[in-house]
């Protein structure tokens, strides 16, 4: 099959969610707006995640994986997924499935005109503390980046792969994907999507790394923005 979209699914100790990820995506493949495949990125899980991932990839078409030798963090997992993607479009979703693959069909409608399409969890199904800390963090990021995004941490995105591969990812920069596309003079848009409570597994980010982490990352972003290089090739030789 000639796939058009690769969905990167970072995994860190998500053994209780992976079979559900398989089922939900197999259902989604039947209704996907464009031919779609999944790329698991196992971020050094200590549970049975890798075993389950290999079983899924062996028995189900449309699933692939890469596995880190050790835990490197969410930014590294997303960056590796971008690097190993060969389709024109690359998506991202968390393995906790608090967002649904079905909503990629909403985002894909904008993927021709825009270089990044990100979801906006307008009706989040999280605790008050988690919602409030995320709101504060988003306000901090927006003040630094001026990206106009209300929910940069939403784990449902589609990016043109050429742009995704040029993102100079470092730890924490997964929170700045829209801003990093804008540094490339790319066009971004946010689109309302559905959000669901976590059914299994545990959240990997707490109150402090939702607030202090983003604040520190903002200064890294400002440094990156100052040093970032853009160029346009006007002409090249054949061959």
PDB file of N, CA, C and O in Angstrom, residues 35-68:
ATOM      1  N   UNK A  35      -4.519   6.759   3.050  1.00  0.00           N
ATOM      2  CA  UNK A  35      -3.870   5.545   3.553  1.00  0.00           C
ATOM      3  C   UNK A  35      -2.891   5.867   4.685  1.00  0.00           C
ATOM      4  O   UNK A  35      -2.010   6.714   4.527  1.00  0.00           O
ATOM      5  N   UNK A  36      -3.072   5.195   5.809  1.00  0.00           N
ATOM      6  CA  UNK A  36      -2.379   5.555   7.048  1.00  0.00           C
ATOM      7  C   UNK A  36      -1.698   4.343   7.663  1.00  0.00           C
ATOM      8  O   UNK A  36      -2.221   3.229   7.620  1.00  0.00           O
ATOM      9  N   UNK A  37      -0.517   4.567   8.249  1.00  0.00           N
ATOM     10  CA  UNK A  37       0.180   3.541   9.006  1.00  0.00           C
ATOM     11  C   UNK A  37       0.611   4.104  10.357  1.00  0.00           C
ATOM     12  O   UNK A  37       0.607   5.325  10.559  1.00  0.00           O
ATOM     13  N   UNK A  38       0.982   3.202  11.270  1.00  0.00           N
ATOM     14  CA  UNK A  38       1.395   3.579  12.621  1.00  0.00           C
ATOM     15  C   UNK A  38       2.870   3.252  12.803  1.00  0.00           C
ATOM     16  O   UNK A  38       3.343   2.190  12.371  1.00  0.00           O
ATOM     17  N   UNK A  39       3.593   4.159  13.443  1.00  0.00           N
ATOM     18  CA  UNK A  39       4.976   3.911  13.826  1.00  0.00           C
ATOM     19  C   UNK A  39       5.086   4.069  15.343  1.00  0.00           C
ATOM     20  O   UNK A  39       5.047   5.179  15.859  1.00  0.00           O
ATOM     21  N   UNK A  40       5.181   2.926  16.053  1.00  0.00           N
ATOM     22  CA  UNK A  40       5.436   2.971  17.491  1.00  0.00           C
ATOM     23  C   UNK A  40       6.888   3.390  17.725  1.00  0.00           C
ATOM     24  O   UNK A  40       7.802   2.901  17.053  1.00  0.00           O
ATOM     25  N   UNK A  41       7.105   4.251  18.710  1.00  0.00           N
ATOM     26  CA  UNK A  41       8.465   4.561  19.158  1.00  0.00           C
ATOM     27  C   UNK A  41       8.527   4.228  20.645  1.00  0.00           C
ATOM     28  O   UNK A  41       7.984   4.952  21.485  1.00  0.00           O
ATOM     29  N   UNK A  42       9.149   3.105  20.958  1.00  0.00           N
ATOM     30  CA  UNK A  42       9.244   2.659  22.345  1.00  0.00           C
ATOM     31  C   UNK A  42      10.403   3.386  23.025  1.00  0.00           C
ATOM     32  O   UNK A  42      11.568   3.156  22.712  1.00  0.00           O
ATOM     33  N   UNK A  43      10.056   4.240  23.970  1.00  0.00           N
ATOM     34  CA  UNK A  43      11.033   5.099  24.626  1.00  0.00           C
ATOM     35  C   UNK A  43      11.621   4.410  25.862  1.00  0.00           C
ATOM     36  O   UNK A  43      11.522   4.918  26.978  1.00  0.00           O
ATOM     37  N   UNK A  44      12.214   3.237  25.659  1.00  0.00           N
ATOM     38  CA  UNK A  44      12.890   2.548  26.750  1.00  0.00           C
ATOM     39  C   UNK A  44      11.963   2.052  27.838  1.00  0.00           C
ATOM     40  O   UNK A  44      12.309   2.105  29.033  1.00  0.00           O
ATOM     41  N   UNK A  45      10.789   1.551  27.469  1.00  0.00           N
ATOM     42  CA  UNK A  45       9.817   1.060  28.456  1.00  0.00           C
ATOM     43  C   UNK A  45      10.407  -0.061  29.300  1.00  0.00           C
ATOM     44  O   UNK A  45      11.194  -0.885  28.820  1.00  0.00           O
ATOM     45  N   UNK A  46       9.988  -0.113  30.565  1.00  0.00           N
ATOM     46  CA  UNK A  46      10.451  -1.145  31.488  1.00  0.00           C
ATOM     47  C   UNK A  46       9.427  -2.260  31.680  1.00  0.00           C
ATOM     48  O   UNK A  46       9.707  -3.259  32.335  1.00  0.00           O
ATOM     49  N   UNK A  47       8.231  -2.093  31.122  1.00  0.00           N
ATOM     50  CA  UNK A  47       7.192  -3.108  31.272  1.00  0.00           C
ATOM     51  C   UNK A  47       7.161  -3.990  30.021  1.00  0.00           C
ATOM     52  O   UNK A  47       8.169  -4.144  29.336  1.00  0.00           O
ATOM     53  N   UNK A  48       6.013  -4.549  29.681  1.00  0.00           N
ATOM     54  CA  UNK A  48       5.901  -5.461  28.538  1.00  0.00           C
ATOM     55  C   UNK A  48       5.579  -4.732  27.227  1.00  0.00           C
ATOM     56  O   UNK A  48       5.202  -5.361  26.248  1.00  0.00           O
ATOM     57  N   UNK A  49       5.757  -3.426  27.211  1.00  0.00           N
ATOM     58  CA  UNK A  49       5.369  -2.654  26.027  1.00  0.00           C
ATOM     59  C   UNK A  49       6.064  -3.143  24.769  1.00  0.00           C
ATOM     60  O   UNK A  49       5.424  -3.327  23.721  1.00  0.00           O
ATOM     61  N   UNK A  50       7.375  -3.371  24.821  1.00  0.00           N
ATOM     62  CA  UNK A  50       8.086  -3.793  23.615  1.00  0.00           C
ATOM     63  C   UNK A  50       7.605  -5.144  23.113  1.00  0.00           C
ATOM     64  O   UNK A  50       7.424  -5.349  21.907  1.00  0.00           O
ATOM     65  N   UNK A  51       7.377  -6.071  24.031  1.00  0.00           N
ATOM     66  CA  UNK A  51       6.860  -7.390  23.655  1.00  0.00           C
ATOM     67  C   UNK A  51       5.516  -7.260  22.938  1.00  0.00           C
ATOM     68  O   UNK A  51       5.286  -7.887  21.889  1.00  0.00           O
ATOM     69  N   UNK A  52       4.638  -6.441  23.477  1.00  0.00           N
ATOM     70  CA  UNK A  52       3.328  -6.255  22.867  1.00  0.00           C
ATOM     71  C   UNK A  52       3.432  -5.546  21.523  1.00  0.00           C
ATOM     72  O   UNK A  52       2.726  -5.887  20.566  1.00  0.00           O
ATOM     73  N   UNK A  53       4.302  -4.558  21.436  1.00  0.00           N
ATOM     74  CA  UNK A  53       4.495  -3.848  20.170  1.00  0.00           C
ATOM     75  C   UNK A  53       4.943  -4.814  19.078  1.00  0.00           C
ATOM     76  O   UNK A  53       4.431  -4.777  17.940  1.00  0.00           O
ATOM     77  N   UNK A  54       5.891  -5.675  19.380  1.00  0.00           N
ATOM     78  CA  UNK A  54       6.381  -6.619  18.380  1.00  0.00           C
ATOM     79  C   UNK A  54       5.283  -7.601  17.960  1.00  0.00           C
ATOM     80  O   UNK A  54       5.183  -7.972  16.780  1.00  0.00           O
ATOM     81  N   UNK A  55       4.449  -8.015  18.905  1.00  0.00           N
ATOM     82  CA  UNK A  55       3.337  -8.908  18.570  1.00  0.00           C
ATOM     83  C   UNK A  55       2.342  -8.196  17.645  1.00  0.00           C
ATOM     84  O   UNK A  55       1.865  -8.785  16.666  1.00  0.00           O
ATOM     85  N   UNK A  56       2.041  -6.949  17.961  1.00  0.00           N
ATOM     86  CA  UNK A  56       1.106  -6.186  17.133  1.00  0.00           C
ATOM     87  C   UNK A  56       1.653  -6.034  15.717  1.00  0.00           C
ATOM     88  O   UNK A  56       0.938  -6.245  14.726  1.00  0.00           O
ATOM     89  N   UNK A  57       2.923  -5.657  15.605  1.00  0.00           N
ATOM     90  CA  UNK A  57       3.522  -5.419  14.283  1.00  0.00           C
ATOM     91  C   UNK A  57       3.623  -6.715  13.473  1.00  0.00           C
ATOM     92  O   UNK A  57       3.556  -6.680  12.242  1.00  0.00           O
ATOM     93  N   UNK A  58       3.762  -7.844  14.159  1.00  0.00           N
ATOM     94  CA  UNK A  58       3.881  -9.124  13.461  1.00  0.00           C
ATOM     95  C   UNK A  58       2.543  -9.601  12.900  1.00  0.00           C
ATOM     96  O   UNK A  58       2.499 -10.225  11.839  1.00  0.00           O
ATOM     97  N   UNK A  59       1.453  -9.291  13.591  1.00  0.00           N
ATOM     98  CA  UNK A  59       0.166  -9.854  13.175  1.00  0.00           C
ATOM     99  C   UNK A  59      -0.732  -8.869  12.431  1.00  0.00           C
ATOM    100  O   UNK A  59      -1.704  -9.278  11.786  1.00  0.00           O
ATOM    101  N   UNK A  60      -0.427  -7.566  12.503  1.00  0.00           N
ATOM    102  CA  UNK A  60      -1.350  -6.575  11.957  1.00  0.00           C
ATOM    103  C   UNK A  60      -0.650  -5.703  10.926  1.00  0.00           C
ATOM    104  O   UNK A  60       0.399  -5.115  11.202  1.00  0.00           O
ATOM    105  N   UNK A  61      -1.251  -5.609   9.757  1.00  0.00           N
ATOM    106  CA  UNK A  61      -0.700  -4.767   8.702  1.00  0.00           C
ATOM    107  C   UNK A  61      -0.852  -3.296   9.071  1.00  0.00           C
ATOM    108  O   UNK A  61      -1.833  -2.888   9.690  1.00  0.00           O
ATOM    109  N   UNK A  62       0.149  -2.511   8.696  1.00  0.00           N
ATOM    110  CA  UNK A  62       0.080  -1.081   8.931  1.00  0.00           C
ATOM    111  C   UNK A  62       0.720  -0.628  10.222  1.00  0.00           C
ATOM    112  O   UNK A  62       0.598   0.551  10.585  1.00  0.00           O
ATOM    113  N   UNK A  63       1.433  -1.519  10.908  1.00  0.00           N
ATOM    114  CA  UNK A  63       2.106  -1.171  12.161  1.00  0.00           C
ATOM    115  C   UNK A  63       3.596  -1.452  12.042  1.00  0.00           C
ATOM    116  O   UNK A  63       3.998  -2.538  11.609  1.00  0.00           O
ATOM    117  N   UNK A  64       4.421  -0.489  12.428  1.00  0.00           N
ATOM    118  CA  UNK A  64       5.863  -0.633  12.474  1.00  0.00           C
ATOM    119  C   UNK A  64       6.359  -0.096  13.805  1.00  0.00           C
ATOM    120  O   UNK A  64       5.611   0.547  14.550  1.00  0.00           O
ATOM    121  N   UNK A  65       7.643  -0.350  14.108  1.00  0.00           N
ATOM    122  CA  UNK A  65       8.168   0.181  15.365  1.00  0.00           C
ATOM    123  C   UNK A  65       9.655   0.457  15.265  1.00  0.00           C
ATOM    124  O   UNK A  65      10.364  -0.103  14.429  1.00  0.00           O
ATOM    125  N   UNK A  66      10.111   1.363  16.120  1.00  0.00           N
ATOM    126  CA  UNK A  66      11.511   1.485  16.483  1.00  0.00           C
ATOM    127  C   UNK A  66      11.557   1.506  18.005  1.00  0.00           C
ATOM    128  O   UNK A  66      10.586   1.909  18.664  1.00  0.00           O
ATOM    129  N   UNK A  67      12.677   1.072  18.571  1.00  0.00           N
ATOM    130  CA  UNK A  67      12.773   0.963  20.024  1.00  0.00           C
ATOM    131  C   UNK A  67      14.100   1.541  20.497  1.00  0.00           C
ATOM    132  O   UNK A  67      15.158   1.172  19.976  1.00  0.00           O
ATOM    133  N   UNK A  68      14.053   2.441  21.468  1.00  0.00           N
ATOM    134  CA  UNK A  68      15.268   3.023  22.025  1.00  0.00           C
ATOM    135  C   UNK A  68      15.947   2.028  22.958  1.00  0.00           C
ATOM    136  O   UNK A  68      15.286   1.206  23.603  1.00  0.00           O
TER     137      UNK A  68
END
